[in-house]
């Protein structure tokens, strides 16, 4: 095989993160950004003044769009993130870049150390590969318990979910009641496409995770995330060894 051609060699750039910024796309993104900002302001009017509103930022591309809308417009919305202890180095680098770029300090929640130790000692360091049940149990320790602490005392939260991301998120409304956590939930980017997300990032020069350029459209914990091939579903790199219908960690699974 020619040394200059290898299926193992990554492409020099990911076209998904650099869409052609046509006039039509600029107009669409401008309109959707205005609508998202309006929804955020409605949430602030209803919950923000009382400190009951928070935004869950996982530092994916969608969450960076919302971070920019919130921080650039000085909206009084708390921003928090969950550090599972197994995030990619690129995610930690982005956290630092966001804090420096916007002059803010983010609220980071960590899993309970004793619970992590117990899980690892009982099941193994990479037990999440062994079954869906163990993977969800790991997510429970590293994500669900910290999320409960983050949402404690809140009446509403904001997410960067999009309906087009996976089969588990189809029909996602802009606003819903989160029965699992007992509070209102806003999804301002529900009707955005991946192209529109990246157009906003390029137009506003928003910082983003360097892994996106290496074909990682959806980024979670390092051992549970891989790059995808051209044409694969954007969530194909998350828990790729599982059936698509089970690909949620529990943060956004509805009761019943």
CSV table of C-alpha atoms in Angstrom, one decimal:
chain,number,residue,atom,x,y,z
A,1,UNK,CA,0.0,0.0,0.0
A,2,UNK,CA,1.2,3.5,-0.8
A,3,UNK,CA,2.6,5.0,2.4
A,4,UNK,CA,0.8,8.3,1.8
A,5,UNK,CA,-2.6,6.5,1.8
A,6,UNK,CA,-3.8,4.7,4.9
A,7,UNK,CA,-7.3,4.0,6.3
A,8,UNK,CA,-5.8,4.5,9.8
A,9,UNK,CA,-4.6,8.0,9.1
A,10,UNK,CA,-7.1,10.7,10.1
A,11,UNK,CA,-8.2,13.3,7.6
A,12,UNK,CA,-6.6,16.7,7.8
A,13,UNK,CA,-9.9,18.3,8.6
A,14,UNK,CA,-13.4,17.4,9.5
A,15,UNK,CA,-15.8,19.0,7.0
A,16,UNK,CA,-18.7,18.7,9.5
A,17,UNK,CA,-17.0,21.3,11.8
A,18,UNK,CA,-16.5,23.7,8.9
A,19,UNK,CA,-19.8,24.2,7.0
A,20,UNK,CA,-20.0,26.5,4.0
A,21,UNK,CA,-21.3,29.7,5.5
A,22,UNK,CA,-23.8,30.6,2.8
A,23,UNK,CA,-26.2,33.6,3.1
A,24,UNK,CA,-29.1,31.2,3.6
A,25,UNK,CA,-27.3,29.4,6.5
A,26,UNK,CA,-26.3,32.6,8.1
A,27,UNK,CA,-29.9,33.8,8.0
A,28,UNK,CA,-31.2,30.6,9.5
A,29,UNK,CA,-28.6,30.5,12.2
A,30,UNK,CA,-29.3,34.1,13.1
A,31,UNK,CA,-33.0,33.5,13.4
A,32,UNK,CA,-32.6,30.3,15.5
A,33,UNK,CA,-30.0,32.0,17.7
A,34,UNK,CA,-32.5,34.8,18.4
A,35,UNK,CA,-35.2,32.3,19.2
A,36,UNK,CA,-32.9,30.4,21.5
A,37,UNK,CA,-31.9,33.6,23.3
A,38,UNK,CA,-35.5,34.6,23.6
A,39,UNK,CA,-36.3,31.2,25.3
A,40,UNK,CA,-33.3,31.6,27.6
A,41,UNK,CA,-34.6,35.1,28.6
A,42,UNK,CA,-38.0,33.6,29.3
A,43,UNK,CA,-36.5,31.0,31.5
A,44,UNK,CA,-34.5,33.7,33.3
A,45,UNK,CA,-37.7,35.8,33.8
A,46,UNK,CA,-39.5,32.8,35.3
A,47,UNK,CA,-36.7,31.2,37.3
A,48,UNK,CA,-33.4,33.1,37.0
A,49,UNK,CA,-34.0,35.9,39.5
A,50,UNK,CA,-34.6,33.5,42.3
A,51,UNK,CA,-31.5,31.4,41.5
A,52,UNK,CA,-33.6,28.4,40.6
A,53,UNK,CA,-32.2,28.1,37.0
A,54,UNK,CA,-29.1,26.2,36.0
A,55,UNK,CA,-27.4,25.1,32.8
A,56,UNK,CA,-25.8,21.7,32.5
A,57,UNK,CA,-22.7,22.1,30.3
A,58,UNK,CA,-20.9,19.0,29.1
A,59,UNK,CA,-18.7,21.1,26.7
A,60,UNK,CA,-20.0,19.5,23.5
A,61,UNK,CA,-20.5,21.7,20.5
A,62,UNK,CA,-24.2,22.4,21.4
A,63,UNK,CA,-23.3,23.3,24.9
A,64,UNK,CA,-20.7,25.7,23.7
A,65,UNK,CA,-23.3,27.5,21.6
A,66,UNK,CA,-25.5,27.9,24.7
A,67,UNK,CA,-22.5,28.9,26.8
A,68,UNK,CA,-21.8,31.7,24.4
A,69,UNK,CA,-25.4,32.9,24.3
A,70,UNK,CA,-25.5,32.9,28.1
A,71,UNK,CA,-22.1,34.4,28.8
A,72,UNK,CA,-22.0,36.9,25.9
A,73,UNK,CA,-25.4,38.3,27.0
A,74,UNK,CA,-24.6,38.3,30.7
A,75,UNK,CA,-27.7,36.2,31.5
A,76,UNK,CA,-28.0,35.3,35.2
A,77,UNK,CA,-27.9,31.6,34.6
A,78,UNK,CA,-25.7,29.3,36.7
A,79,UNK,CA,-23.4,27.0,34.6
A,80,UNK,CA,-22.3,23.7,36.0
A,81,UNK,CA,-20.5,20.6,34.6
A,82,UNK,CA,-19.9,17.1,35.8
A,83,UNK,CA,-16.3,15.9,35.9
A,84,UNK,CA,-16.5,12.1,35.9
A,85,UNK,CA,-12.8,11.6,36.5
A,86,UNK,CA,-12.4,10.0,33.1
A,87,UNK,CA,-12.8,12.9,30.7
A,88,UNK,CA,-10.5,13.4,27.7
A,89,UNK,CA,-7.6,15.8,28.2
A,90,UNK,CA,-9.1,18.0,25.4
A,91,UNK,CA,-12.2,18.5,27.5
A,92,UNK,CA,-10.2,19.8,30.5
A,93,UNK,CA,-8.3,22.1,28.2
A,94,UNK,CA,-11.6,23.5,26.9
A,95,UNK,CA,-12.8,24.1,30.5
A,96,UNK,CA,-9.8,26.3,31.1
A,97,UNK,CA,-10.2,28.1,27.8
A,98,UNK,CA,-13.8,28.9,28.5
A,99,UNK,CA,-13.1,30.3,31.9
A,100,UNK,CA,-10.3,32.5,30.4
A,101,UNK,CA,-12.3,33.6,27.3
A,102,UNK,CA,-15.4,34.6,29.2
A,103,UNK,CA,-13.9,35.7,32.5
A,104,UNK,CA,-15.9,33.2,34.5
A,105,UNK,CA,-15.6,30.3,36.9
A,106,UNK,CA,-17.6,27.3,36.2
A,107,UNK,CA,-19.2,25.1,39.0
A,108,UNK,CA,-17.7,21.6,38.7
A,109,UNK,CA,-19.2,18.6,40.4
A,110,UNK,CA,-17.2,15.4,41.1
A,111,UNK,CA,-18.5,11.9,41.8
A,112,UNK,CA,-18.3,10.6,45.4
A,113,UNK,CA,-14.8,9.1,45.8
A,114,UNK,CA,-16.0,6.2,48.0
A,115,UNK,CA,-18.7,5.2,45.6
A,116,UNK,CA,-16.2,5.2,42.7
A,117,UNK,CA,-13.7,3.1,44.7
A,118,UNK,CA,-16.5,0.6,45.6
A,119,UNK,CA,-17.6,0.2,42.0
A,120,UNK,CA,-14.1,-0.3,40.7
A,121,UNK,CA,-13.1,-2.7,43.4
A,122,UNK,CA,-16.3,-4.7,42.9
A,123,UNK,CA,-16.5,-4.8,39.1
A,124,UNK,CA,-13.1,-3.7,37.7
A,125,UNK,CA,-11.7,-0.5,36.2
A,126,UNK,CA,-13.4,-0.9,32.8
A,127,UNK,CA,-16.5,-2.9,33.9
A,128,UNK,CA,-18.7,-0.7,31.7
A,129,UNK,CA,-17.6,-2.7,28.7
A,130,UNK,CA,-19.0,-6.0,30.2
A,131,UNK,CA,-22.7,-5.2,30.1
A,132,UNK,CA,-25.3,-2.4,29.7
A,133,UNK,CA,-26.2,-2.8,33.3
A,134,UNK,CA,-22.6,-2.2,34.5
A,135,UNK,CA,-22.2,0.7,32.1
A,136,UNK,CA,-25.3,2.3,33.5
A,137,UNK,CA,-24.1,1.6,37.0
A,138,UNK,CA,-20.9,3.4,36.2
A,139,UNK,CA,-22.8,6.3,34.8
A,140,UNK,CA,-24.9,6.3,37.9
A,141,UNK,CA,-21.9,6.7,40.1
A,142,UNK,CA,-20.0,9.1,38.0
A,143,UNK,CA,-22.9,11.2,36.5
A,144,UNK,CA,-26.3,10.6,38.1
A,145,UNK,CA,-25.3,11.2,41.7
A,146,UNK,CA,-23.4,14.4,41.0
A,147,UNK,CA,-26.3,15.6,38.8
A,148,UNK,CA,-28.7,15.1,41.7
A,149,UNK,CA,-26.5,17.3,43.8
A,150,UNK,CA,-26.2,19.9,41.0
A,151,UNK,CA,-30.0,20.1,40.6
A,152,UNK,CA,-30.9,20.0,44.3
A,153,UNK,CA,-33.0,23.0,45.1
A,154,UNK,CA,-33.4,24.1,41.5
A,155,UNK,CA,-36.7,24.5,39.7
A,156,UNK,CA,-35.5,24.4,36.1
A,157,UNK,CA,-32.5,23.4,34.1
A,158,UNK,CA,-31.2,24.0,30.6
A,159,UNK,CA,-29.6,21.4,28.3
A,160,UNK,CA,-28.0,21.4,24.8
A,161,UNK,CA,-30.0,18.4,23.6
A,162,UNK,CA,-31.1,18.2,20.0
A,163,UNK,CA,-33.9,16.1,18.6
A,164,UNK,CA,-31.7,14.9,15.7
A,165,UNK,CA,-28.9,13.6,17.8
A,166,UNK,CA,-30.3,10.1,18.3
A,167,UNK,CA,-33.4,7.8,18.3
A,168,UNK,CA,-33.7,8.3,22.0
A,169,UNK,CA,-34.2,12.1,21.6
A,170,UNK,CA,-36.7,12.3,18.7
A,171,UNK,CA,-39.6,14.6,19.3
A,172,UNK,CA,-37.7,16.6,21.8
A,173,UNK,CA,-39.7,19.7,22.9
A,174,UNK,CA,-38.2,23.1,23.6
A,175,UNK,CA,-39.7,22.9,27.1
A,176,UNK,CA,-40.8,19.9,29.1
A,177,UNK,CA,-41.3,18.7,32.6
A,178,UNK,CA,-38.5,16.5,33.7
A,179,UNK,CA,-40.3,14.0,35.9
A,180,UNK,CA,-37.2,12.0,36.7
A,181,UNK,CA,-35.6,15.1,38.4
A,182,UNK,CA,-38.9,16.9,39.3
A,183,UNK,CA,-38.2,20.2,37.6
A,184,UNK,CA,-38.8,22.1,34.3
A,185,UNK,CA,-36.3,21.5,31.5
A,186,UNK,CA,-35.5,23.8,28.6
A,187,UNK,CA,-33.9,22.5,25.4
A,188,UNK,CA,-33.3,25.7,23.3
A,189,UNK,CA,-31.4,23.9,20.5
A,190,UNK,CA,-34.0,21.1,20.1
A,191,UNK,CA,-34.7,21.9,16.4
A,192,UNK,CA,-31.1,22.8,15.4
A,193,UNK,CA,-29.2,20.7,12.9
A,194,UNK,CA,-25.5,19.8,13.4
A,195,UNK,CA,-24.6,22.2,10.5
A,196,UNK,CA,-26.4,25.1,12.2
A,197,UNK,CA,-24.5,24.4,15.5
A,198,UNK,CA,-21.2,24.5,13.7
A,199,UNK,CA,-22.2,27.6,11.7
A,200,UNK,CA,-22.9,29.4,14.9
A,201,UNK,CA,-19.5,28.4,16.4
A,202,UNK,CA,-17.7,29.6,13.3
A,203,UNK,CA,-19.6,32.8,12.9
A,204,UNK,CA,-19.1,33.8,16.6
A,205,UNK,CA,-15.6,32.2,16.9
A,206,UNK,CA,-16.8,30.1,19.9
A,207,UNK,CA,-14.1,27.9,21.5
A,208,UNK,CA,-14.8,24.1,21.2
A,209,UNK,CA,-13.3,20.7,22.0
A,210,UNK,CA,-10.4,19.9,19.7
A,211,UNK,CA,-11.6,16.3,19.4
A,212,UNK,CA,-14.5,17.5,17.2
A,213,UNK,CA,-12.0,18.2,14.4
A,214,UNK,CA,-10.8,14.5,14.8
A,215,UNK,CA,-14.3,13.2,14.0
A,216,UNK,CA,-15.7,13.0,17.5
A,217,UNK,CA,-19.1,14.7,17.1
A,218,UNK,CA,-20.3,13.5,20.6
A,219,UNK,CA,-17.8,13.5,23.5
A,220,UNK,CA,-18.2,11.9,26.9
A,221,UNK,CA,-15.8,9.9,29.0
A,222,UNK,CA,-12.6,9.0,27.2
A,223,UNK,CA,-13.0,5.2,27.3
A,224,UNK,CA,-16.6,5.4,26.2
A,225,UNK,CA,-16.0,7.7,23.2
A,226,UNK,CA,-14.5,7.0,19.8
A,227,UNK,CA,-14.2,8.8,16.5
A,228,UNK,CA,-16.8,8.0,13.8
A,229,UNK,CA,-16.5,7.3,10.1
A,230,UNK,CA,-17.9,9.6,7.5
A,231,UNK,CA,-21.7,9.0,7.2
A,232,UNK,CA,-22.1,7.4,10.6
A,233,UNK,CA,-24.7,8.7,13.1
A,234,UNK,CA,-23.4,11.5,15.3
A,235,UNK,CA,-23.9,9.4,18.4
A,236,UNK,CA,-22.3,6.3,16.9
A,237,UNK,CA,-19.1,7.0,18.8
A,238,UNK,CA,-20.7,6.9,22.2
A,239,UNK,CA,-20.9,3.4,23.8
A,240,UNK,CA,-20.4,2.0,20.3
A,241,UNK,CA,-20.6,-1.6,21.6
A,242,UNK,CA,-24.3,-1.1,22.6
A,243,UNK,CA,-27.6,-1.1,20.7
A,244,UNK,CA,-28.6,2.5,19.8
A,245,UNK,CA,-31.8,2.3,21.8
A,246,UNK,CA,-29.7,2.0,25.1
A,247,UNK,CA,-27.3,4.9,24.4
A,248,UNK,CA,-28.2,7.2,27.2
A,249,UNK,CA,-26.4,7.5,30.5
A,250,UNK,CA,-29.5,8.3,32.5
A,251,UNK,CA,-29.1,12.1,32.6
A,252,UNK,CA,-31.9,12.5,30.1
A,253,UNK,CA,-34.0,9.4,30.4
A,254,UNK,CA,-37.7,9.9,31.0
A,255,UNK,CA,-39.6,8.1,33.7
A,256,UNK,CA,-41.9,5.4,32.5
